[in-house]
Structures are given as C-alpha cells and as structure tokens.
Short mmCIF file of C-alpha atoms and ligand atoms in Angstrom, two decimals:
data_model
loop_
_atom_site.label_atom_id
_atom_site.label_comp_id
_atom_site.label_asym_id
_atom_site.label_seq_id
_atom_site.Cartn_x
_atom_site.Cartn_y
_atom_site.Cartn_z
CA UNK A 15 -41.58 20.51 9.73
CA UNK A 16 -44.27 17.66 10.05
CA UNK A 17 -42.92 14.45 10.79
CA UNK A 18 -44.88 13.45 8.01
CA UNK A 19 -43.00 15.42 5.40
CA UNK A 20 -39.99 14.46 6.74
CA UNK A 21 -40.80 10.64 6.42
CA UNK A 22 -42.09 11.03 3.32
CA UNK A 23 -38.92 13.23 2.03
CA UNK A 24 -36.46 10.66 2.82
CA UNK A 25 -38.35 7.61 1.79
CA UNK A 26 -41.12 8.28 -1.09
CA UNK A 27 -39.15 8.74 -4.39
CA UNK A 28 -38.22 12.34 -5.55
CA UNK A 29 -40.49 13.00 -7.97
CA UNK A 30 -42.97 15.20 -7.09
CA UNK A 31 -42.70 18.28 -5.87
CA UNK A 32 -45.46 18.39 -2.70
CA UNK A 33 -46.14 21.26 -1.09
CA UNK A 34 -46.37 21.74 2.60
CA UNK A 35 -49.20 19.86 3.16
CA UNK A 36 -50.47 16.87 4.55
CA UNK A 37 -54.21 16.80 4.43
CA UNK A 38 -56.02 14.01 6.42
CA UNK A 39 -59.47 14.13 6.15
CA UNK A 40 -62.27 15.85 4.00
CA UNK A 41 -65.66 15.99 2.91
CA UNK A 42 -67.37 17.52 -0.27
CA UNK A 43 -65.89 20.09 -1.34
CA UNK A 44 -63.84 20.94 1.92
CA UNK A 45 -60.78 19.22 3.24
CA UNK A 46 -58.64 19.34 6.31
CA UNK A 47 -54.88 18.73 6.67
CA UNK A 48 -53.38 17.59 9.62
CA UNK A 49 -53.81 20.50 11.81
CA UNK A 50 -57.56 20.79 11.05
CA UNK A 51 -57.00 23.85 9.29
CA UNK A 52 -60.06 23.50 6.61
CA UNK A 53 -59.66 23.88 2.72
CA UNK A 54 -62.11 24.42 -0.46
CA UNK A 55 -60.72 22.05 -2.51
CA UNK A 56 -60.83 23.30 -6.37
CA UNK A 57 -58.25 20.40 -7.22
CA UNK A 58 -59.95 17.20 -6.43
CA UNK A 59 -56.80 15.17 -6.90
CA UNK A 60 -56.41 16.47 -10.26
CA UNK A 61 -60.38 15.83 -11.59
CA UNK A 62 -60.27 12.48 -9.37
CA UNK A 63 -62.84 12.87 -6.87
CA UNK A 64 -65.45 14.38 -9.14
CA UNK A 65 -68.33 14.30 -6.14
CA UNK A 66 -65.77 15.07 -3.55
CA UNK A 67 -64.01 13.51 -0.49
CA UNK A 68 -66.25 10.50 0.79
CA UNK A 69 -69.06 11.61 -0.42
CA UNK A 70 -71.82 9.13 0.91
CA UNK A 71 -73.80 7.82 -2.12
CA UNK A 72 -69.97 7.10 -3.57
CA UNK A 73 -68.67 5.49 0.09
CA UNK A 74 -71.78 3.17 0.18
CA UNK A 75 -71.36 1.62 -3.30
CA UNK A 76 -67.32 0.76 -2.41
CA UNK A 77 -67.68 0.09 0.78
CA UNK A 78 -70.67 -2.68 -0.20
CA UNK A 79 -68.49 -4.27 -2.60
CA UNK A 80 -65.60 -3.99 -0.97
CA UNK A 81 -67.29 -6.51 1.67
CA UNK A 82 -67.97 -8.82 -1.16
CA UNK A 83 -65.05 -9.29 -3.02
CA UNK A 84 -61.95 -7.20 -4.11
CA UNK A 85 -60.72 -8.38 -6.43
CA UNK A 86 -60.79 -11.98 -8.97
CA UNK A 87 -58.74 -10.77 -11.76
CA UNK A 88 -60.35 -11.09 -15.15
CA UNK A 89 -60.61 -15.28 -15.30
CA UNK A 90 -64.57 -14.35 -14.10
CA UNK A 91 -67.18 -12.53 -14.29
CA UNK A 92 -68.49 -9.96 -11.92
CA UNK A 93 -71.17 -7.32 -11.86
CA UNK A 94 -69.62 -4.23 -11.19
CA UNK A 95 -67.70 -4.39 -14.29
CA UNK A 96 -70.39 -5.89 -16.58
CA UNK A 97 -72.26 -3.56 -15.60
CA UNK A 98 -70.19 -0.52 -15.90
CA UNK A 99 -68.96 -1.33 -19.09
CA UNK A 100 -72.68 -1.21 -20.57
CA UNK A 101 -73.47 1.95 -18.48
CA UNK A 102 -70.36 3.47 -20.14
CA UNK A 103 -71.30 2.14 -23.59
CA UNK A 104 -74.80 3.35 -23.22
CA UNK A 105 -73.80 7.17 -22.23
CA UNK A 106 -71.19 7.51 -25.26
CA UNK A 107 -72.60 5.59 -27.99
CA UNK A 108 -69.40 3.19 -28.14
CA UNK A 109 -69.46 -0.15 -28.22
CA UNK A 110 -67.24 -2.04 -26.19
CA UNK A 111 -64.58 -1.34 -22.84
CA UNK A 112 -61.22 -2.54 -21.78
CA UNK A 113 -60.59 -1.36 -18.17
CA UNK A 114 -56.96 -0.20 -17.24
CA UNK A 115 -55.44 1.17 -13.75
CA UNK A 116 -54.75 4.99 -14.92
CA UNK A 117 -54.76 7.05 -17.28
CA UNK A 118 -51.53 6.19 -19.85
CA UNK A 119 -52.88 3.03 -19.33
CA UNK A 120 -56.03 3.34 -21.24
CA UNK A 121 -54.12 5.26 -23.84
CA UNK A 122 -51.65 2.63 -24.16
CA UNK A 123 -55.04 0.51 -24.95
CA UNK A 124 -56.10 3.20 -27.24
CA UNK A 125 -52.59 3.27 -29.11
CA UNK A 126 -52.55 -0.66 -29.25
CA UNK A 127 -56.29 -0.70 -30.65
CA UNK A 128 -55.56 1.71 -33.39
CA UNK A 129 -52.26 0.25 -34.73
CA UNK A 130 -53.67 -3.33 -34.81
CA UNK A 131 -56.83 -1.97 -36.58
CA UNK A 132 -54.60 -0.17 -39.53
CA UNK A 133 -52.38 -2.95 -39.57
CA UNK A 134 -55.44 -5.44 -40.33
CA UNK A 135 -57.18 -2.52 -42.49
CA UNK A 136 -54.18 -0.12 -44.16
CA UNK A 137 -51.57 -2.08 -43.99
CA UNK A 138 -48.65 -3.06 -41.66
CA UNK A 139 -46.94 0.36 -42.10
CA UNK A 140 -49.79 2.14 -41.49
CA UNK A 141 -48.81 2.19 -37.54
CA UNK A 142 -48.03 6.16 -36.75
CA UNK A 143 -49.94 8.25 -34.76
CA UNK A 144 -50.41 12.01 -35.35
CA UNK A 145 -50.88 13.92 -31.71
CA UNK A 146 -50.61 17.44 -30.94
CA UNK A 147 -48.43 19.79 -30.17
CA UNK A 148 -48.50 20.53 -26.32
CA UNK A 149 -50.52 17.53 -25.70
CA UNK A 150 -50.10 15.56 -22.71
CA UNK A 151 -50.98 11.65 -22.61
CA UNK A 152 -49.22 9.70 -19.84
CA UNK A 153 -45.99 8.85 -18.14
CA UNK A 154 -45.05 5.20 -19.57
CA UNK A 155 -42.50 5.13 -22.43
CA UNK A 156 -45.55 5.18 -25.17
CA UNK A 157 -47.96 7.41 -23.87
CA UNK A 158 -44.66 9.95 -23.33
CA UNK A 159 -43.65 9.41 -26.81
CA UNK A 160 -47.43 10.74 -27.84
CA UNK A 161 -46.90 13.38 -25.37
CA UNK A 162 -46.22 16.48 -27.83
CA UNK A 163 -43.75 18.23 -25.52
CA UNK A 164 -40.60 17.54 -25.91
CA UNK A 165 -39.07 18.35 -22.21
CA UNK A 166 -41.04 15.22 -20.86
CA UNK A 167 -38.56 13.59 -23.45
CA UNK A 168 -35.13 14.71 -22.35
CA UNK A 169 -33.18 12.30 -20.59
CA UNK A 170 -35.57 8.91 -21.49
CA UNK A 171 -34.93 8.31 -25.28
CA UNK A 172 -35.61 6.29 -26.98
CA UNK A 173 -39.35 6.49 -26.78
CA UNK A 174 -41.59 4.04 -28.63
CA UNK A 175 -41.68 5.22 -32.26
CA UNK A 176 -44.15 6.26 -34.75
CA UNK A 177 -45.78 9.44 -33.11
CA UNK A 178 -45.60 12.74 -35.43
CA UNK A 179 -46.82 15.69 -33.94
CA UNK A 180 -49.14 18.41 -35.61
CA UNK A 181 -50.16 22.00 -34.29
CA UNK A 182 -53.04 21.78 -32.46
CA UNK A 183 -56.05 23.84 -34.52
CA UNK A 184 -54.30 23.72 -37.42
CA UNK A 185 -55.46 21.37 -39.65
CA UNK A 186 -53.32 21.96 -42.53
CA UNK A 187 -50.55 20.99 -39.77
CA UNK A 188 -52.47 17.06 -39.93
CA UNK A 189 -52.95 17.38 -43.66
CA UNK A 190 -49.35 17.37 -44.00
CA UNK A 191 -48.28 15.14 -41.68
CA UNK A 192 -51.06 12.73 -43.20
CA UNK A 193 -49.87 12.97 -46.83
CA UNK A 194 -45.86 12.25 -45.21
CA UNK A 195 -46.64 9.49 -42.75
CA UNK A 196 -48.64 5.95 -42.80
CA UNK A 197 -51.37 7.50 -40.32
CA UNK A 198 -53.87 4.74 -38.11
CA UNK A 199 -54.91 7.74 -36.00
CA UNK A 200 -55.37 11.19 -34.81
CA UNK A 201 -54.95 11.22 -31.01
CA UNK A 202 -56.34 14.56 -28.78
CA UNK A 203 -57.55 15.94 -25.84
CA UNK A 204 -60.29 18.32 -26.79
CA UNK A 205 -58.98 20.88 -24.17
CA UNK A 206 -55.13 20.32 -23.53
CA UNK A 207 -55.39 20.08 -19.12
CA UNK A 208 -51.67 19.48 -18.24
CA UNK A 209 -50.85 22.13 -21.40
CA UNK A 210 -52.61 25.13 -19.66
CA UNK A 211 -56.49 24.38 -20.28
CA UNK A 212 -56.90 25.06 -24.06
CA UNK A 213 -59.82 23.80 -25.82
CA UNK A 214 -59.86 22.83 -29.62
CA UNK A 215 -61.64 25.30 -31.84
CA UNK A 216 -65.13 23.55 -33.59
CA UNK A 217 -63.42 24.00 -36.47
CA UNK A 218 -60.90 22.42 -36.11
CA UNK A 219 -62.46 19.67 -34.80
CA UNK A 220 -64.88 18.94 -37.09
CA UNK A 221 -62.19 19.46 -39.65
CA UNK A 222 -60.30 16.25 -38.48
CA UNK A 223 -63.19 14.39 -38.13
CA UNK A 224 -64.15 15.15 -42.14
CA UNK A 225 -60.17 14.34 -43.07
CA UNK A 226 -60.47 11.28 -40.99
CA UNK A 227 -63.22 10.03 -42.88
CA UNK A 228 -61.41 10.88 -46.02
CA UNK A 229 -58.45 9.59 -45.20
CA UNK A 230 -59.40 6.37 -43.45
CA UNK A 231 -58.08 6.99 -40.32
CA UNK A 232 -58.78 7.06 -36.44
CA UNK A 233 -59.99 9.56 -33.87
CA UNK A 234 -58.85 8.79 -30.45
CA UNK A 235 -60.21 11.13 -28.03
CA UNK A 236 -57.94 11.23 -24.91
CA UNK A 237 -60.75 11.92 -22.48
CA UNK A 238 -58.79 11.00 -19.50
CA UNK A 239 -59.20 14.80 -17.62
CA UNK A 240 -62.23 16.20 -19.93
CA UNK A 241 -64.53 12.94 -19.21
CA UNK A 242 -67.08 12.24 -17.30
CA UNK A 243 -68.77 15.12 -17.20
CA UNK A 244 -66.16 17.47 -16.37
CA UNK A 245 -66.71 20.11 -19.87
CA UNK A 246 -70.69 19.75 -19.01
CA UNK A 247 -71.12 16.81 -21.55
CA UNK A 248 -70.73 13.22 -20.56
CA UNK A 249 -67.51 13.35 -22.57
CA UNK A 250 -65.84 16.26 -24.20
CA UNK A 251 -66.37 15.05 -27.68
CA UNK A 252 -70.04 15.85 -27.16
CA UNK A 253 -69.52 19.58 -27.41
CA UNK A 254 -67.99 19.75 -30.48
CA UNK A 255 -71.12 17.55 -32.19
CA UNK A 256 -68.31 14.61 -33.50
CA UNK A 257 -67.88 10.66 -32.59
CA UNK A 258 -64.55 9.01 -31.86
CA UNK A 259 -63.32 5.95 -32.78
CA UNK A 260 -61.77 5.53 -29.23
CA UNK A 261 -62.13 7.36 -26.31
CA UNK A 262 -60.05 6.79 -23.58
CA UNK A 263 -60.84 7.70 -19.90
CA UNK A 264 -59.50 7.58 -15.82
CA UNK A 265 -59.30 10.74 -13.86
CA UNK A 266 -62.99 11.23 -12.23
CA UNK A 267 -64.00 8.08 -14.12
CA UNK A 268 -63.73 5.82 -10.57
CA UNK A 269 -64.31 9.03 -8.23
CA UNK A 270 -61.14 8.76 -6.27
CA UNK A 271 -60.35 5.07 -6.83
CA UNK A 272 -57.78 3.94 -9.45
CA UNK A 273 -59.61 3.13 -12.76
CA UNK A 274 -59.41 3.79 -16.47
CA UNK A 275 -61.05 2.57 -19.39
CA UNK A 276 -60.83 2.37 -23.37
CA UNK A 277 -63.90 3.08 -25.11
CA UNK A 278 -64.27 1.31 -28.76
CA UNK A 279 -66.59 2.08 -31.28
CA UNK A 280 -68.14 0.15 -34.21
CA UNK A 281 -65.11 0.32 -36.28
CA UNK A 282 -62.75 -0.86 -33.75
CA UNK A 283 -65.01 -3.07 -30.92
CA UNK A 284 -63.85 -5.79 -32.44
CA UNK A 285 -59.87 -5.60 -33.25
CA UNK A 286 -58.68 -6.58 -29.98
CA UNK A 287 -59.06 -10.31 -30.02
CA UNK A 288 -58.45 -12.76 -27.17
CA UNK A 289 -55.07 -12.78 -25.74
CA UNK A 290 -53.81 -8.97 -27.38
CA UNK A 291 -54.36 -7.15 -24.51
CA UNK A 292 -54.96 -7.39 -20.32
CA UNK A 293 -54.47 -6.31 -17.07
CA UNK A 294 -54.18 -8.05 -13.66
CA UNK A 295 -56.04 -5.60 -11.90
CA UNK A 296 -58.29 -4.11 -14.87
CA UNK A 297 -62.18 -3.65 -13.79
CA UNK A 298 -61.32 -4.31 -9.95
CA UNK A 299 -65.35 -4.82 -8.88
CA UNK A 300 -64.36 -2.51 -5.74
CA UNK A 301 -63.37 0.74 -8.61
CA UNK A 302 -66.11 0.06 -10.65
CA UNK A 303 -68.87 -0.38 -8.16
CA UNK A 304 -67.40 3.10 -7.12
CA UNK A 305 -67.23 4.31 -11.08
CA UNK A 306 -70.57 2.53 -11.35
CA UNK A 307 -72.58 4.80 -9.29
CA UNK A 308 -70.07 8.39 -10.37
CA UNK A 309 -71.53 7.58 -14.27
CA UNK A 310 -74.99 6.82 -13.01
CA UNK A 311 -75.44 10.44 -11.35
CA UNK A 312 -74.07 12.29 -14.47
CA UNK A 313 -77.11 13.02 -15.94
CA UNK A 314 -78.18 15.90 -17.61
CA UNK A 315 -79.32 17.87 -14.31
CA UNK A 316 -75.77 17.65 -12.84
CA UNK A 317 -74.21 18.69 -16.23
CA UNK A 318 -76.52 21.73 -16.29
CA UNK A 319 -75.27 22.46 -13.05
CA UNK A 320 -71.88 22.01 -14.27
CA UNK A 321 -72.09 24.55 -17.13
CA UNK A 322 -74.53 27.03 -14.76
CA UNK A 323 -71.47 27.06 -12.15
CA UNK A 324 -68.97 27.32 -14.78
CA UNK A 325 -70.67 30.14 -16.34
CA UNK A 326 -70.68 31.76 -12.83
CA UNK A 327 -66.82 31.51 -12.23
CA UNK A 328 -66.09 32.98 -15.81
CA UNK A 329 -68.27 35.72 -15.06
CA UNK A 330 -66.74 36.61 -11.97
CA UNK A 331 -63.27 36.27 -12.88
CA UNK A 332 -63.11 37.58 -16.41
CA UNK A 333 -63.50 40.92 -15.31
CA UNK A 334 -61.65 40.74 -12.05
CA UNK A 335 -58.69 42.78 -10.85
CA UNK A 336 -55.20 40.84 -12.17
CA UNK A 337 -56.78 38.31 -14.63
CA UNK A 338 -55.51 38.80 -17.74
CA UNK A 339 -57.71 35.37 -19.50
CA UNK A 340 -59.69 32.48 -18.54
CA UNK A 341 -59.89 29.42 -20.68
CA UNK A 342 -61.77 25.96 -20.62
CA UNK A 343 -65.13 24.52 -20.74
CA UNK A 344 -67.24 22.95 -17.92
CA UNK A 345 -65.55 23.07 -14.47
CA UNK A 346 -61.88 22.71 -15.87
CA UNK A 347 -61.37 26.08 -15.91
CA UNK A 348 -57.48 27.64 -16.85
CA UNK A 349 -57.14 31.58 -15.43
CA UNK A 350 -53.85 33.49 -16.71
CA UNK A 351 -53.22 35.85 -13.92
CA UNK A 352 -50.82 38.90 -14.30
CA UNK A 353 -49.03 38.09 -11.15
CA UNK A 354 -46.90 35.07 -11.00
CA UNK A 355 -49.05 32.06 -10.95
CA UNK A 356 -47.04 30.68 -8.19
CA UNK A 357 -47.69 33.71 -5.99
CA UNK A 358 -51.95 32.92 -6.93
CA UNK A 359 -51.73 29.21 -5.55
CA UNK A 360 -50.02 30.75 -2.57
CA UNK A 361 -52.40 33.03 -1.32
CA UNK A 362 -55.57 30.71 -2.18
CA UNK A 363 -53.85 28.32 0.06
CA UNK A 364 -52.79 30.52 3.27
CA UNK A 365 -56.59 31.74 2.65
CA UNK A 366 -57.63 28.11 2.53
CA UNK A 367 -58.32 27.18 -1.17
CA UNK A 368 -56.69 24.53 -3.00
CA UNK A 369 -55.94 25.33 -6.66
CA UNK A 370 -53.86 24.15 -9.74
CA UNK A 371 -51.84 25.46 -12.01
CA UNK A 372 -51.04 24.26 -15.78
CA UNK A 373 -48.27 25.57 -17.28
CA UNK A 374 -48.67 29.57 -16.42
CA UNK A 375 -52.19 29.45 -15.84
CA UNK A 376 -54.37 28.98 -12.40
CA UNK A 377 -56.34 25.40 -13.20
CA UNK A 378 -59.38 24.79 -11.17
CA UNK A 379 -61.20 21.31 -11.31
CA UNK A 380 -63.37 21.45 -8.50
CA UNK A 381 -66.14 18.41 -7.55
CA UNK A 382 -69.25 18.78 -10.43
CA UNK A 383 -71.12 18.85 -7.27
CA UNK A 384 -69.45 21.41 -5.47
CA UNK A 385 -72.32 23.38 -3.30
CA UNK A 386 -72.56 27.29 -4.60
CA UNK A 387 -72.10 28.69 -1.33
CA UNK A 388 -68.96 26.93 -0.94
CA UNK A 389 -67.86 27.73 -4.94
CA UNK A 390 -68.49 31.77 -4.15
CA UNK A 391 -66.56 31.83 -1.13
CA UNK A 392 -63.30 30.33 -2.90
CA UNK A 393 -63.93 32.49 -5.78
CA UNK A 394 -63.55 35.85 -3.43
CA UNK A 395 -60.65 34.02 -2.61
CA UNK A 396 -59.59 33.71 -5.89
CA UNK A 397 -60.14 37.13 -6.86
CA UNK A 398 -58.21 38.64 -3.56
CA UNK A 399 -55.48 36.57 -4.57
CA UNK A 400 -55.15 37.96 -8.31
CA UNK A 401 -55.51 41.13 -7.28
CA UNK A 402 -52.51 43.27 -8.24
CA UNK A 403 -51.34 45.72 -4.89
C1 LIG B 504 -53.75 12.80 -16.42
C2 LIG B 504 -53.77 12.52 -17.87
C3 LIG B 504 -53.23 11.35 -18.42
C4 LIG B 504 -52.46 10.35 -17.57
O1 LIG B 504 -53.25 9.74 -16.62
P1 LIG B 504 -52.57 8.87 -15.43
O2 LIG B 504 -53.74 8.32 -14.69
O3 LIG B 504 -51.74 9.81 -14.63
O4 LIG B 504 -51.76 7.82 -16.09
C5 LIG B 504 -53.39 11.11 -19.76
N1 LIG B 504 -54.04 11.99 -20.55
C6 LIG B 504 -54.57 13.12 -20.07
C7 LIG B 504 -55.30 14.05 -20.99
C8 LIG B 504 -54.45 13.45 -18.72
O5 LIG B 504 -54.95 14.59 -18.25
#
C-alpha cells in the first residue's frame, strides 16, 4: 500500500471512502497518480475543474492575483470580486451576488434570502421550504434538512425545520404541500446529480414556475453541479425557458478553487440588508480572479461544443452492449449499466478512465473543454467496460 494511503488512513477523518489512488499531477483532461500511470479524467473533482487540471489561461489569472493579494476579507473592495459579481449578473439576468466557500454554503444563503423575503412579504410563518424528493443540497445541518433523502438524516436529528418535501415532476405533489404549509420557496436542482442524474421534465418546470407566480412564492434553483455551463446553457434554468428568484452556484463556478455564490433577482436583490449575512473568506480575489476568467470563456461557442460532445457520448452509448439508459443534459451525463455499477468504475479505471457513479448509475462530468480525441478514447473505454461477457 502507498505510504500515502496509509498516512492518510490513520490521520484524515473517516469519511470518505477513497479509492486506491493518489493522483499527483494532471493536465486537461488527463491526470497522473503517483506512479505516472495516466488517466482521462471524466470526474473533474465532481464538475470542479470545468477546463481541466492547470489549464493555462485558468493558472495565469490565479497565479497573477495570487501575487497581489490573497485575501482582505470583505471590510474592502477588490476587483476580482466586483468584477465577477457583474460578469455573473450579466450572464443570468440576476441582480445581485453573495459569495460563499462551497456549495451548502450558497444554499444556506439561498435558504436565508428566501425566509427573510416571506417573512417581510407573507408573513412571519411563511418560512418553509418545499424541496424534492431525492434532492441533494449540502452537508451542514440546513442544507441536509432540504436534502430530500432521508438516509443523509439518520443519526443527526434534529435538522433545522421547515423543509417539506414534494415528488419531483409532480406538481400536484407541490400543490398540496403549498395549500398545507406557509411556503417562501420551491428549492431544485433541474437535474438531481448526487440522486443519479435526472433532469426535471419542461413540464414540470414550467408548471412551478406558473404556481409560483400564483402563489407568491420563490424559485430557488440549486445550480451548484448544473451551472456554469455544465447542461450547455450558462445555467440549467436556461433550458427549460424559466427565471429563478435565486440561483445558487459552486462546483465548476471557481474551476478548481473553493468558491460559491448566491444569485438574487429583482424580487429578492434587496432583502439581505447590512449585517444579515457574511463570510470571512467569501469572494477571496485569488477564487474569483480564477472564477473570473472560467465565466468569461463560457460563451456560446464552448456551450455548443458542450451539447455537440454530449450528443456524441449519448449516441455512442445508448446503443452500446450492457447499457440499459443514459440520462442528463450537457456533459453531466448518468449511464445505468446492466452490470454492477461498481464493477463499470472498475474497469474504466484499470483501463485508465476516471468515472462517477450516482446512486446506480455511471456519472460522467468531464472538463466542457475536454479535446474529442481524448473524449472517444474514454468512451471505447466506457463501452468495453459495460459490455456484458
Ligand atoms: C455538490 C452539491 C452541493 C453541495 O456543495 P458543497 O460544495 O459540497 O457544499 C449542493 N447542491 C448540489 C446540487 C450539489 O451537487
């Protein structure tokens, strides 16, 4: 066993379950662990590195403003986050941007933003939540509570209250639960990731943003995995033709550097006042010089490319030996393979891909930018792998 491992086994808490792999080095779309045995990478640090390891355009923007300051905390001003926030407000249509560390933390921002704005415009009660079924929105106590599974429950009750949870595309399922509940918002990721890569109908869709209009309440999209050009729009919420009231963001948002933000639109830019919400390290000038130049080079050439090479890997593996499905839009792609998923991710990585899985499916999020030579070659992987002997 690496020495590595064994470090990292006795010391680094027991929550993950690695595999046998330390990787060291990369670039692009290929990666190299510690041996120098090479790697496609389809994972990207779960939809973190959306233009790859060190990819040089990326590396130059950090490593110029990481020679100029690292950090002031948010007493100041500084460019990187000025101007990202107005780069990010430009490509959604929303209107303002609180910068978090992660993920849960921008939903937590999301969460606070809608239950101040129906307290000040519903009513104090009006403070629950309505998420979906198989949903998955973060690791702190609130964002598990609006996580609609329950195992990621068990043993840490009690979470924060106020989340009900409907069916996802079934909108008589968030009727209900909005005639029985004082409802500020409607909180979803327009294709579950972490609940095996299922996208929201249009219909469905559309159908909550009609009731939320009728019904005065919120639409936080939880854009966290599906933004930033990962589904082949600039956000996910694109596709489906609607416009949130929040979005919330992280994952390939800094391109491998810790970074999330909370999008707010015209009805909520301006509920969070002075003093309601912060963060120490929130809009770092080192992540958002980094997220800075990511957002810049989504533009609509790169998302055709995105939906071109997504188009190519459906095509390819619906009809291949051993796959029984394949789900998702853009490049987060979910493939239900008749042999045991765990047996997939095995081969691809003897055979030198790197590959998810959600729930029972295969989950690829490779770079947006991954070369086609390079996508084609893990795809014969891919399809080796699933074959059934
Ligand atoms: C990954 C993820 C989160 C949590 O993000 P962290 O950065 O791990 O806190 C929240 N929502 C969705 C949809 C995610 O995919």
């Amino acid at each position: 066993m690496s020495e590595i491992v064994k470090i990292d086994n006795e010391y680094v808490a027991n929550t993950y379950a690695r595999f046998p792999l330390v990787l060291k080095e990369g670039k692009g779309s290929v990666i190299y662990d510690e041996n120098g045995k090479e790697y496609i990478d389809l994972g990207t640090g779960i939809g973190v590195t959306a233009f790859g390891i060190a990819d040089d355009e990326w590396q130059a923007a950090v490593t110029a403003q990481l020679g100029k300051l690292q950090h002031v905390s948010n007493l100041y001003y500084t460019e990187p986050c000025a101007e990202l926030a107005k780069l990010l407000c430009e490509k959604s249509g929303m209107k303002k941007a609180f910068f978090a560390n992660s993920g849960a933390e921008a939903n937590e921002c999301a969460i606070k933003t809608a239950r101040k704005w129906g307290c000040e415009n519903k009513g104090e009660e009006y403070s629950t939540v309505i998420t979906l079924i198989n949903s998955f929105h973060g690791r702190t106590i609130t964002t598990l509570a609006a996580t609609g599974q329950e195992h990621y429950h068990e043993d840490f009750m009690p979470l924060t209250e106020g989340f009900v949870y409907a069916e996802a595309n079934n909108l008589e399922s968030v009727k209900k639960l909005v005639q029985e509940n004082k409802v500020c918002a409607v909180m979803f990721e327009c294709v579950q990731g972490e609940g095996g890569v299922i996208p929201l109908t249009q219909e469905f869709v559309q159908g909550l943003a009609e009731l939320a209009e009728k019904e005065n309440f919120l639409l936080i999209a939880d854009e966290v995995q599906t933004g930033n050009g990962r589904t082949g729009e600039m956000y996910a919420y694109m596709n489906f033709g609607i416009k949130p009231d929040i979005v919330s963001t992280a994952k390939g948002l800094g391109g491998g550097l810790p970074l999330g933000a909370c999008l707010m639109g015209e009805k909520t830019e301006n509920t969070l006042k002075f003093g309601d919400h912060g963060s120490t390290f929130g809009g770092n000038p080192v992540c958002c010089a980094g997220a800075l130049n990511i957002v810049s080079r989504i533009d609509a050439e790169l998302l055709s490319h995105v939906k071109s090479k997504s188009e190519y890997i459906v095509k390819e593996l619906s009809t291949a030996d051993g796959v029984e499905s394949i789900s998702g839009m853009g490049l987060m792609i979910g493939i239900k393979t008749k042999k045991p998923v765990k047996e997939v991710l095995d081969y691809c990585m003897e055979n030198g891909v790197l590959c998810l899985t959600a729930k029972d499916k295969l989950r690829l999020l490779p770079a947006l930018n991954i070369p086609m030579d390079v996508l084609e070659k893990a795809v014969g992987i891919i399809k080796t792998a699933c074959k059934e002997d």
